mmCIF file of C-alpha atoms in Angstrom:
data_model
loop_
_atom_site.group_PDB
_atom_site.id
_atom_site.type_symbol
_atom_site.label_atom_id
_atom_site.label_comp_id
_atom_site.label_asym_id
_atom_site.label_seq_id
_atom_site.Cartn_x
_atom_site.Cartn_y
_atom_site.Cartn_z
ATOM 1 C CA ARG A 1 143.702 202.223 208.842
ATOM 2 C CA CYS A 2 144.107 202.312 205.173
ATOM 3 C CA ARG A 3 140.996 202.778 202.974
ATOM 4 C CA SER A 4 142.587 201.428 199.814
ATOM 5 C CA ARG A 5 142.623 197.960 201.249
ATOM 6 C CA SER A 6 138.849 198.000 201.887
ATOM 7 C CA ARG A 7 138.069 198.885 198.443
ATOM 8 C CA ALA A 8 137.754 195.964 195.994
ATOM 9 C CA ARG A 9 140.178 196.608 192.980
ATOM 10 C CA ARG A 10 138.363 197.035 189.665
ATOM 11 C CA ALA A 11 139.759 195.123 186.660
ATOM 12 C CA PRO A 12 141.189 197.406 184.093
ATOM 13 C CA PRO A 13 138.691 198.533 181.170
ATOM 14 C CA ARG A 14 138.268 195.862 178.574
ATOM 15 C CA ALA A 15 140.043 196.981 175.212
ATOM 16 C CA TRP A 16 138.203 196.252 171.979
ATOM 17 C CA PRO A 17 140.215 194.744 169.131
ATOM 18 C CA ALA A 18 141.877 197.000 166.803
ATOM 19 C CA GLY A 19 139.537 198.193 164.106
ATOM 20 C CA ALA A 20 136.361 197.014 166.005
ATOM 21 C CA GLY A 21 135.276 200.520 166.378
ATOM 22 C CA GLY A 22 133.764 200.047 169.909
ATOM 23 C CA PRO A 23 131.459 197.563 171.852
ATOM 24 C CA PRO A 24 129.622 194.825 170.047
ATOM 25 C CA PRO A 25 126.077 195.780 168.817
ATOM 26 C CA GLN A 26 123.326 195.109 171.082
ATOM 27 C CA PRO A 27 120.918 192.184 170.399
ATOM 28 C CA GLY A 28 118.306 194.446 168.321
ATOM 29 C CA TRP A 29 120.548 196.388 166.265
ATOM 30 C CA ALA A 30 119.818 194.845 162.974
ATOM 31 C CA TRP A 31 116.057 195.279 163.299
ATOM 32 C CA GLY A 32 116.540 198.992 164.291
ATOM 33 C CA SER A 33 118.606 199.462 161.160
ATOM 34 C CA VAL A 34 116.095 197.727 158.847
ATOM 35 C CA LYS A 35 113.307 199.620 160.504
ATOM 36 C CA ASN A 36 114.937 202.904 159.737
ATOM 37 C CA PHE A 37 115.613 201.929 156.433
ATOM 38 C CA LEU A 38 112.106 201.198 155.725
ATOM 39 C CA ILE A 39 110.895 204.426 157.498
ATOM 40 C CA ARG A 40 113.166 206.260 154.930
ATOM 41 C CA VAL A 41 111.833 204.510 152.057
ATOM 42 C CA GLY A 42 108.313 204.999 153.191
ATOM 43 C CA VAL A 43 108.941 208.788 153.432
ATOM 44 C CA ASN A 44 110.681 208.908 150.083
ATOM 45 C CA GLY A 45 107.586 207.009 148.469
ATOM 46 C CA VAL A 46 105.145 209.165 149.941
ATOM 47 C CA ALA A 47 106.877 212.223 148.818
ATOM 48 C CA LEU A 48 107.338 211.063 145.401
ATOM 49 C CA TRP A 49 103.666 209.999 145.305
ATOM 50 C CA VAL A 50 102.460 213.594 146.462
ATOM 51 C CA ALA A 51 104.876 215.073 143.955
ATOM 52 C CA ALA A 52 103.114 212.731 141.176
ATOM 53 C CA LEU A 53 99.822 213.743 142.247
ATOM 54 C CA VAL A 54 100.377 217.381 142.563
ATOM 55 C CA LEU A 55 102.636 217.997 139.273
ATOM 56 C CA PRO A 56 101.021 216.476 136.043
ATOM 57 C CA GLY A 57 104.449 216.102 134.423
ATOM 58 C CA ILE A 58 105.683 213.293 136.916
ATOM 59 C CA ASN A 59 104.211 210.065 136.190
ATOM 60 C CA LEU A 60 104.434 207.450 139.064
ATOM 61 C CA ALA A 61 103.165 203.880 138.725
ATOM 62 C CA GLU A 62 100.453 204.921 136.248
ATOM 63 C CA GLY A 63 98.557 202.844 133.612
ATOM 64 C CA ASP A 64 96.713 199.434 133.900
ATOM 65 C CA LEU A 65 98.618 198.083 136.936
ATOM 66 C CA GLY A 66 97.119 196.600 139.991
ATOM 67 C CA TRP A 67 97.268 198.217 143.267
ATOM 68 C CA GLY A 68 99.998 195.755 144.574
ATOM 69 C CA ARG A 69 102.081 196.319 141.312
ATOM 70 C CA LYS A 70 101.727 200.036 141.890
ATOM 71 C CA LEU A 71 102.723 199.789 145.462
ATOM 72 C CA TRP A 72 105.848 197.654 144.470
ATOM 73 C CA THR A 73 106.801 200.177 141.744
ATOM 74 C CA ILE A 74 106.656 203.121 144.340
ATOM 75 C CA PHE A 75 108.687 201.212 146.708
ATOM 76 C CA PHE A 76 111.290 200.304 144.330
ATOM 77 C CA VAL A 77 111.580 203.956 142.768
ATOM 78 C CA ALA A 78 111.795 205.217 146.502
ATOM 79 C CA VAL A 79 114.746 202.796 147.053
ATOM 80 C CA ILE A 80 116.630 203.951 143.820
ATOM 81 C CA PHE A 81 115.736 207.548 144.980
ATOM 82 C CA GLY A 82 117.298 206.955 148.402
ATOM 83 C CA VAL A 83 120.541 205.145 147.176
ATOM 84 C CA VAL A 84 120.909 208.102 144.636
ATOM 85 C CA ASN A 85 120.453 210.372 147.254
ATOM 86 C CA ALA A 86 122.885 208.650 149.691
ATOM 87 C CA ILE A 87 125.625 207.996 147.159
ATOM 88 C CA ILE A 88 125.510 210.641 144.381
ATOM 89 C CA LYS A 89 124.093 213.619 145.977
ATOM 90 C CA PRO A 90 127.082 214.420 148.313
ATOM 91 C CA ILE A 91 129.276 214.252 145.246
ATOM 92 C CA ALA A 92 127.177 216.519 143.383
ATOM 93 C CA GLN A 93 126.768 218.989 146.148
ATOM 94 C CA LEU A 94 130.485 219.093 146.734
ATOM 95 C CA LEU A 95 131.123 219.622 143.086
ATOM 96 C CA SER A 96 128.445 222.386 142.917
ATOM 97 C CA LEU A 97 129.595 223.926 146.084
ATOM 98 C CA PRO A 98 130.554 227.333 144.453
ATOM 99 C CA PHE A 99 127.030 227.648 142.895
ATOM 100 C CA ILE A 100 125.306 226.834 146.075
ATOM 101 C CA VAL A 101 127.215 229.568 147.882
ATOM 102 C CA LEU A 102 126.739 232.084 145.013
ATOM 103 C CA THR A 103 122.969 231.393 145.047
ATOM 104 C CA LEU A 104 122.621 231.308 148.842
ATOM 105 C CA GLY A 105 121.506 227.727 148.753
ATOM 106 C CA LEU A 106 118.951 227.806 146.083
ATOM 107 C CA PHE A 107 121.163 225.556 143.766
ATOM 108 C CA ILE A 108 120.312 222.951 146.144
ATOM 109 C CA PHE A 109 116.952 222.573 144.458
ATOM 110 C CA ILE A 110 118.745 222.025 140.999
ATOM 111 C CA VAL A 111 120.925 219.390 142.582
ATOM 112 C CA ASN A 112 117.668 217.674 144.024
ATOM 113 C CA ALA A 113 116.204 217.901 140.598
ATOM 114 C CA PHE A 114 119.086 216.257 139.049
ATOM 115 C CA MET A 115 118.880 213.431 141.691
ATOM 116 C CA LEU A 116 115.190 213.111 140.558
ATOM 117 C CA GLN A 117 116.042 213.090 136.794
ATOM 118 C CA LEU A 118 118.746 210.361 137.620
ATOM 119 C CA THR A 119 116.243 208.245 139.473
ATOM 120 C CA GLU A 120 114.027 208.434 136.464
ATOM 121 C CA TRP A 121 116.814 207.377 134.143
ATOM 122 C CA LEU A 122 117.634 204.402 136.399
ATOM 123 C CA SER A 123 113.972 203.479 136.967
ATOM 124 C CA GLY A 124 113.402 203.378 133.401
ATOM 125 C CA TRP A 125 116.551 201.317 132.808
ATOM 126 C CA LEU A 126 114.825 198.772 135.449
ATOM 127 C CA ASP A 127 111.456 199.089 133.348
ATOM 128 C CA LEU A 128 109.748 200.728 136.422
ATOM 129 C CA SER A 129 106.608 203.075 135.559
ATOM 130 C CA PHE A 130 108.315 206.511 136.520
ATOM 131 C CA SER A 131 108.739 209.342 134.234
ATOM 132 C CA ILE A 132 109.347 213.202 134.282
ATOM 133 C CA ASP A 133 108.383 215.118 131.127
ATOM 134 C CA GLN A 134 110.423 218.254 131.620
ATOM 135 C CA PHE A 135 113.623 219.042 133.609
ATOM 136 C CA PHE A 136 113.029 222.490 134.767
ATOM 137 C CA TRP A 137 109.339 222.718 135.550
ATOM 138 C CA ASP A 138 108.648 219.247 136.465
ATOM 139 C CA ALA A 139 111.749 218.139 138.052
ATOM 140 C CA VAL A 140 112.628 221.281 139.992
ATOM 141 C CA PHE A 141 109.009 221.795 141.268
ATOM 142 C CA GLY A 142 109.087 217.873 142.003
ATOM 143 C CA ALA A 143 112.290 218.267 144.012
ATOM 144 C CA ILE A 144 110.843 221.291 145.910
ATOM 145 C CA ILE A 145 107.584 219.210 146.679
ATOM 146 C CA ILE A 146 109.498 215.979 147.617
ATOM 147 C CA THR A 147 111.784 218.280 149.877
ATOM 148 C CA LEU A 148 108.787 219.885 151.733
ATOM 149 C CA VAL A 149 106.910 216.517 152.152
ATOM 150 C CA SER A 150 110.027 214.824 153.521
ATOM 151 C CA TRP A 151 110.646 217.503 155.727
ATOM 152 C CA VAL A 152 107.154 217.434 157.245
ATOM 153 C CA LEU A 153 107.037 213.630 157.422
ATOM 154 C CA ASN A 154 110.566 213.611 159.315
ATOM 155 C CA VAL A 155 109.275 216.116 161.704
ATOM 156 C CA VAL A 156 106.052 214.261 162.461
ATOM 157 C CA LEU A 157 107.573 210.603 162.547
ATOM 158 C CA PRO A 158 109.893 209.717 165.490
ATOM 159 C CA GLU A 159 113.540 208.998 164.622
ATOM 160 C CA ASN A 160 115.175 205.996 166.529
ATOM 161 C CA ASP A 161 118.858 206.172 167.025
#
């Protein structure tokens, strides 16, 4: 007897439309993306806040602001910092690749300090309370502190894919 007759024939796999990139997203996909974004903004905000506490040359949400306004300022500066790191930092790293290789990766801290300085400029343009006094001492050491705090928080916090 032939076994092929007893098996049910399977339908061919469904092809996705060209350019769709795969199966449609699952029902909770949007919430996962928003949650991941908010966690990243929170990590950036905490890292910026710690850098402002440790270094006297970095001022974040200071003055006669109420706590609500301070938290919104930290949130918006963290969003700006995240956008700058997502869009401009890869370009800056690519352009500075010879210096990064030459210094065995230490030039990354200068690139990070530049991203912090660019965040300060954009925050000032949007009238947010964020300032850095000196580029080298404050921005570079601030970038080192932000890198360390972000690394520790990313190790501690779970990452949902």
